[in-house]
Tab-separated table of C-alpha atoms in Angstrom:
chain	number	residue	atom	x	y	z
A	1	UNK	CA	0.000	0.000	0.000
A	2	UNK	CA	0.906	3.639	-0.769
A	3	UNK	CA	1.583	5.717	1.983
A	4	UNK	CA	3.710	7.871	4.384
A	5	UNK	CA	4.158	6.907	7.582
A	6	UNK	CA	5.523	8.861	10.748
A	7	UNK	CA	6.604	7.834	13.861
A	8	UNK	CA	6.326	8.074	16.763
A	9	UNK	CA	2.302	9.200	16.651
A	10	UNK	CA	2.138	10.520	20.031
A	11	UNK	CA	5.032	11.863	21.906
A	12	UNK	CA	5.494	14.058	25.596
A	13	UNK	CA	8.788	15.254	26.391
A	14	UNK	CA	10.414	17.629	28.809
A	15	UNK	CA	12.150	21.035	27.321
A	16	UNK	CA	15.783	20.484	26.129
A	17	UNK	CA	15.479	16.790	25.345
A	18	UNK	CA	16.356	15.885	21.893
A	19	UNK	CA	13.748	14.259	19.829
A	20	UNK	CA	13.781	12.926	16.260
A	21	UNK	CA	10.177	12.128	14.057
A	22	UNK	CA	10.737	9.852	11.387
A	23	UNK	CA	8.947	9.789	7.725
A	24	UNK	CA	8.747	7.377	5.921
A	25	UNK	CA	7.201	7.017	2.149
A	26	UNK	CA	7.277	4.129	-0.596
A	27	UNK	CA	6.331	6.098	-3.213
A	28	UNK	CA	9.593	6.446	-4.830
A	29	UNK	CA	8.775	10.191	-4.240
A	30	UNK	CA	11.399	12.945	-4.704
A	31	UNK	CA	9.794	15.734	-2.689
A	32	UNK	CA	9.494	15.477	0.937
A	33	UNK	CA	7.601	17.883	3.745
A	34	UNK	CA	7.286	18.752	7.222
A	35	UNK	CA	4.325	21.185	8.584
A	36	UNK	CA	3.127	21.432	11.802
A	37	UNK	CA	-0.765	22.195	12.734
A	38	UNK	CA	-2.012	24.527	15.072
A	39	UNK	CA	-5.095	25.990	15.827
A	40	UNK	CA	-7.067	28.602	14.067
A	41	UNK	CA	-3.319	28.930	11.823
A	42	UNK	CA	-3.822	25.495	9.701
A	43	UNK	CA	-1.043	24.487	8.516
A	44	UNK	CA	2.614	25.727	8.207
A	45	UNK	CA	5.851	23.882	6.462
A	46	UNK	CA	8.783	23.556	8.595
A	47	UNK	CA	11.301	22.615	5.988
A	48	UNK	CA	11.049	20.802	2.766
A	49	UNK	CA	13.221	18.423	0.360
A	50	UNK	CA	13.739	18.358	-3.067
A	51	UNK	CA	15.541	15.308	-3.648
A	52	UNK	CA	18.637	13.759	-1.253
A	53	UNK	CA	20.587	15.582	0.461
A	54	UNK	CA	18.499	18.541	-0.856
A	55	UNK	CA	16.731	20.238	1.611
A	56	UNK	CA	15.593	23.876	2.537
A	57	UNK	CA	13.605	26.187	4.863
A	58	UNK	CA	10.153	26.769	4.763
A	59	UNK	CA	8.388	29.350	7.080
A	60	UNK	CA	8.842	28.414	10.570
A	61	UNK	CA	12.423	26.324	10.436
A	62	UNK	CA	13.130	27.662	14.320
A	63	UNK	CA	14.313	24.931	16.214
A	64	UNK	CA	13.908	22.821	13.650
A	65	UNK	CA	16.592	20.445	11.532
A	66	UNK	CA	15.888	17.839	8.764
A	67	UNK	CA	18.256	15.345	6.546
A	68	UNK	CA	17.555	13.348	3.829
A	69	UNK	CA	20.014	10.637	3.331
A	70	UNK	CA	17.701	8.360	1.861
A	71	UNK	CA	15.147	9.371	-0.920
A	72	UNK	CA	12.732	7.242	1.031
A	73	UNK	CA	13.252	8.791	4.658
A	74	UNK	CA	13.472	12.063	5.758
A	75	UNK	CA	13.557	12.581	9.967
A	76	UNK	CA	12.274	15.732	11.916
A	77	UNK	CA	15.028	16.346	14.519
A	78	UNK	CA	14.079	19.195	17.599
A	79	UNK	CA	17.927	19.316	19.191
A	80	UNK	CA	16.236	21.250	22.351
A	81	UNK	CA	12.681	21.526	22.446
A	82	UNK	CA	10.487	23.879	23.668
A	83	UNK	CA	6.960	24.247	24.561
A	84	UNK	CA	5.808	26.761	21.790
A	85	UNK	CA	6.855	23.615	19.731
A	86	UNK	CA	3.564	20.981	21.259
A	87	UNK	CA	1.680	20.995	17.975
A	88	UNK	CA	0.652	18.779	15.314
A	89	UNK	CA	3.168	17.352	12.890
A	90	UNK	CA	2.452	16.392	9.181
A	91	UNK	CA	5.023	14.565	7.012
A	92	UNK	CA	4.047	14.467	2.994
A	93	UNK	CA	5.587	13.686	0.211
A	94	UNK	CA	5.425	14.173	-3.342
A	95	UNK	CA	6.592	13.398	-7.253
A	96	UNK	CA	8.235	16.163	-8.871
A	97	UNK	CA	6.603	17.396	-11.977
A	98	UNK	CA	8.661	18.785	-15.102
A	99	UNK	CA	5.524	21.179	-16.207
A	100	UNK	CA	3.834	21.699	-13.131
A	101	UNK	CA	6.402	21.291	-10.117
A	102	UNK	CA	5.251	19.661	-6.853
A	103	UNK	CA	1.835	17.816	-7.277
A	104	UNK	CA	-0.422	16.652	-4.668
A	105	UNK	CA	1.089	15.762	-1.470
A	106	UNK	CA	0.551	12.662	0.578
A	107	UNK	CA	-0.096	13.265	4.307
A	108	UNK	CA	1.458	10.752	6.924
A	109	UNK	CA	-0.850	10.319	9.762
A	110	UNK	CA	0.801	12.785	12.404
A	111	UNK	CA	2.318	13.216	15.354
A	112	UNK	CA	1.182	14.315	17.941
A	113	UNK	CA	3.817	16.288	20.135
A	114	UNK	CA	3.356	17.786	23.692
A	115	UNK	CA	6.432	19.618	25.380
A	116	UNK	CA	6.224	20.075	28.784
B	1	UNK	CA	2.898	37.770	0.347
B	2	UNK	CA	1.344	34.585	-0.873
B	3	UNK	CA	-2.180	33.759	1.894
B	4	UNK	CA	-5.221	31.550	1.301
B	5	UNK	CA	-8.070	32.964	3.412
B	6	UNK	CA	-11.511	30.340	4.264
B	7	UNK	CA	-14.508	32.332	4.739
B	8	UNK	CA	-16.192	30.407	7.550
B	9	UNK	CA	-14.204	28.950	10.359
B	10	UNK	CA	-17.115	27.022	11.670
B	11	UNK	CA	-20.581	25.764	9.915
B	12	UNK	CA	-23.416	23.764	11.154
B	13	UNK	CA	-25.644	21.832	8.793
B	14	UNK	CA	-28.272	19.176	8.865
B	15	UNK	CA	-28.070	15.917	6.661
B	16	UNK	CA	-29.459	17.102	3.244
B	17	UNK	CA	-28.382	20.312	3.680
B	18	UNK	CA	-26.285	22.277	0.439
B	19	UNK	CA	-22.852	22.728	1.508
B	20	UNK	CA	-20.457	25.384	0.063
B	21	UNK	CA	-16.985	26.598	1.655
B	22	UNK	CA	-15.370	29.609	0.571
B	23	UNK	CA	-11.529	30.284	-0.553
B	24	UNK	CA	-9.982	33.390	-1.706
B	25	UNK	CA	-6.086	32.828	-1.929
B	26	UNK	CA	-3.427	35.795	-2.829
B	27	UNK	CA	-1.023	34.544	-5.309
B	28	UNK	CA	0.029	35.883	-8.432
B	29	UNK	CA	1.365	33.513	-11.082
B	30	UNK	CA	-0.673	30.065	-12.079
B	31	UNK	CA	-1.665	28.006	-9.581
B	32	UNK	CA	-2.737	24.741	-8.172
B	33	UNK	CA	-5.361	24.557	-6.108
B	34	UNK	CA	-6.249	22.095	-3.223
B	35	UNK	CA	-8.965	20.578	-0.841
B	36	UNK	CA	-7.903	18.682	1.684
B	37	UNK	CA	-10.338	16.746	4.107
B	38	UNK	CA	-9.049	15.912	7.874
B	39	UNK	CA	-11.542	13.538	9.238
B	40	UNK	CA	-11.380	13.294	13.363
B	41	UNK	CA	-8.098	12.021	14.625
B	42	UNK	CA	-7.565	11.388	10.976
B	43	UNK	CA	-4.391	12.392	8.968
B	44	UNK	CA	-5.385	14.802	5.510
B	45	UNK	CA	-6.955	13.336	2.387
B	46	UNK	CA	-7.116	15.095	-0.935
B	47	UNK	CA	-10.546	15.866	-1.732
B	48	UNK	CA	-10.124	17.722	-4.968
B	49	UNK	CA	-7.502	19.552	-6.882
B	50	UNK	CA	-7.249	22.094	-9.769
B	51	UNK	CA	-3.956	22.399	-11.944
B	52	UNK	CA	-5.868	23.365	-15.265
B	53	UNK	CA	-8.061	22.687	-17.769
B	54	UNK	CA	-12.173	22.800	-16.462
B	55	UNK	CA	-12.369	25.044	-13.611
B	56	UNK	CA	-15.259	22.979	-12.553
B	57	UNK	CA	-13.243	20.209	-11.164
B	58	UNK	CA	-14.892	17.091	-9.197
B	59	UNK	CA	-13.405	15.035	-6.669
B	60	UNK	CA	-14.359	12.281	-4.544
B	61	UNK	CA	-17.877	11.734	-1.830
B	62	UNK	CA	-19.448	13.657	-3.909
B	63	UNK	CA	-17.328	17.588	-3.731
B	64	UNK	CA	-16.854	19.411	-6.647
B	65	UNK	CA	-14.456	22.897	-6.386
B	66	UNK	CA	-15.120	25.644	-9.448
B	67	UNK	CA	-12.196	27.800	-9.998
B	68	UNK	CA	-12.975	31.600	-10.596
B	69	UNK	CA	-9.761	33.346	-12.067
B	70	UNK	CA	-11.173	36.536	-11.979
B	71	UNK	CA	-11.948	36.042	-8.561
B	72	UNK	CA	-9.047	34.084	-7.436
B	73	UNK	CA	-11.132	31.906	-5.565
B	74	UNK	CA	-12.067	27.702	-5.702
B	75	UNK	CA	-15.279	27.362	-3.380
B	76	UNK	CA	-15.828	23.450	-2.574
B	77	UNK	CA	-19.761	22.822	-2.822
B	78	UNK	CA	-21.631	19.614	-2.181
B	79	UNK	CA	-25.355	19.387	-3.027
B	80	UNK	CA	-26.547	17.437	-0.101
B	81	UNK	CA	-24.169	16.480	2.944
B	82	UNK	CA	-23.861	13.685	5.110
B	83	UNK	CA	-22.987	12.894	8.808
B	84	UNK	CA	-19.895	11.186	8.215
B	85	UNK	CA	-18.894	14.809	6.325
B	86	UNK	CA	-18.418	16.247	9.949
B	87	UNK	CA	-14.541	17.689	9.529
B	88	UNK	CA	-11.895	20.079	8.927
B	89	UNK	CA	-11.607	21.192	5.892
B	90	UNK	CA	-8.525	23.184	4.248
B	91	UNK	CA	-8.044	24.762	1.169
B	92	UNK	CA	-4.107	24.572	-0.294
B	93	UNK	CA	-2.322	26.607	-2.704
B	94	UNK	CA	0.924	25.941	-4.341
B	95	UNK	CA	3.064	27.773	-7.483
B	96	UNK	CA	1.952	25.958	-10.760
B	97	UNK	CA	5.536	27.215	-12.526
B	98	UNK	CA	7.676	24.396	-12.635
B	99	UNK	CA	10.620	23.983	-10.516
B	100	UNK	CA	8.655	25.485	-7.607
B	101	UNK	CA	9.000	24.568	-4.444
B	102	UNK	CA	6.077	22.782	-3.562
B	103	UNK	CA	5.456	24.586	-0.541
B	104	UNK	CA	1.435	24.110	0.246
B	105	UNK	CA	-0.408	27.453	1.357
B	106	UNK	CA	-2.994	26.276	3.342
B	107	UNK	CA	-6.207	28.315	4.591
B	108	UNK	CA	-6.994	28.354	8.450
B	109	UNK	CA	-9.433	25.374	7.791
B	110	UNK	CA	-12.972	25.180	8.156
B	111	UNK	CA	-15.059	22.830	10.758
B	112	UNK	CA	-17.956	21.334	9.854
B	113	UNK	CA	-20.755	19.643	11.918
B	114	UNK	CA	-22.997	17.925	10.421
B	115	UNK	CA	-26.022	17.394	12.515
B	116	UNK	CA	-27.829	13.936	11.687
């Protein structure tokens, strides 16, 4: 089955303590996404991916790093999180298009992350 | 700067009821245009999307989306809703040019309650 999956789904931690989401997607896709959710703002991308070892900002990158080693993988690390970070977290992923650029994305399920 | 605005934030409706959610987006090249439905606890599902051709554009459970240039707006409409339609629903932009960066604009989302 086609899909993106993310892990862990739910996740508290304390402020400071290093944390890494992972995304996963079998779709042979070249463009990977992060966004987080939060209320009454929808959605916002974190950082995105091109291709491997391709990656760039998107509009809230604070706090933030990704890699992308792997075409398949691409990991949401928080080196020292804080609380304004508990929020909603959305990996998707993508084929490139030569005419029309990034197509529809494909949402992983989310995780759900509460700092404390 | 590039912003997709949703008209309603919340709507109530009874089964049978017409359904039709408003989005205006700022943006000023060609687009592609996005619905996404987020069922409860759910991750998001594409709905509908618009990257040309027929501005009328249909997707799946019954939404259709009708893209007004002029207007720069793609209202989602469904002629007679269900209970199992209660959700959030966001409209997405992102750059038609190709080599964009795929970056989704969403909207703030809309929830709707369907009352059975």
């Amino acid at each position: 089955e086609a899909q993106v999956t993310q892990n862990p789904r739910y996740l508290i931690t304390v402020t400071g303590k290093k944390l890494t989401v992972t995304c996963s997607q079998n779709m042979n896709h070249e463009y990977m996404s992060w966004y987080r959710q939060d209320p009454g703002l929808g959605l916002r991308q974190i950082y995105y991916s091109m291709n491997v070892e391709v990656t760039d900002k998107g509009d809230v990158p604070e706090g933030y790093k990704v890699s992308r080693k792997e075409k398949r993988n691409f990991p949401l690390i928080l080196e020292s999180p804080s609380p304004n970070q508990t929020s909603l977290y959305f990996c998707a992923s993508s084929l490139r298009s030569g005419t029309s650029g990034i197509n529809e994305q494909f949402f992983g399920p989310g995780t759900r992350l509460t700092v404390l | 700067a590039q912003s997709v605005s949703q008209h309603n934030h919340h709507v109530i409706l009874s089964e049978a009821a017409s359904l039709e959610l408003g989005c205006n987006y700022s943006y000023g090249g060609t687009v592609n245009l996005f619905w996404y439905v987020q069922y409860p606890g759910q991750h998001l599902q594409l709905l509908l999307k618009y990257f040309s051709g027929d501005p009328l554009v249909k997707g799946i459970k019954g939404f259709e989306a009708e893209f007004i240039k002029s207007k720069f707006s793609f209202n989602l409409r469904k002629p007679s809703v269900q209970w199992s339609d209660t959700a959030e629903y966001f409209c997405a932009v992102n750059s038609g040019a190709s080599g964009n960066t795929g970056k989704l604009i969403f909207g703030q989302g809309t929830t709707l309650q369907v009352k059975p």
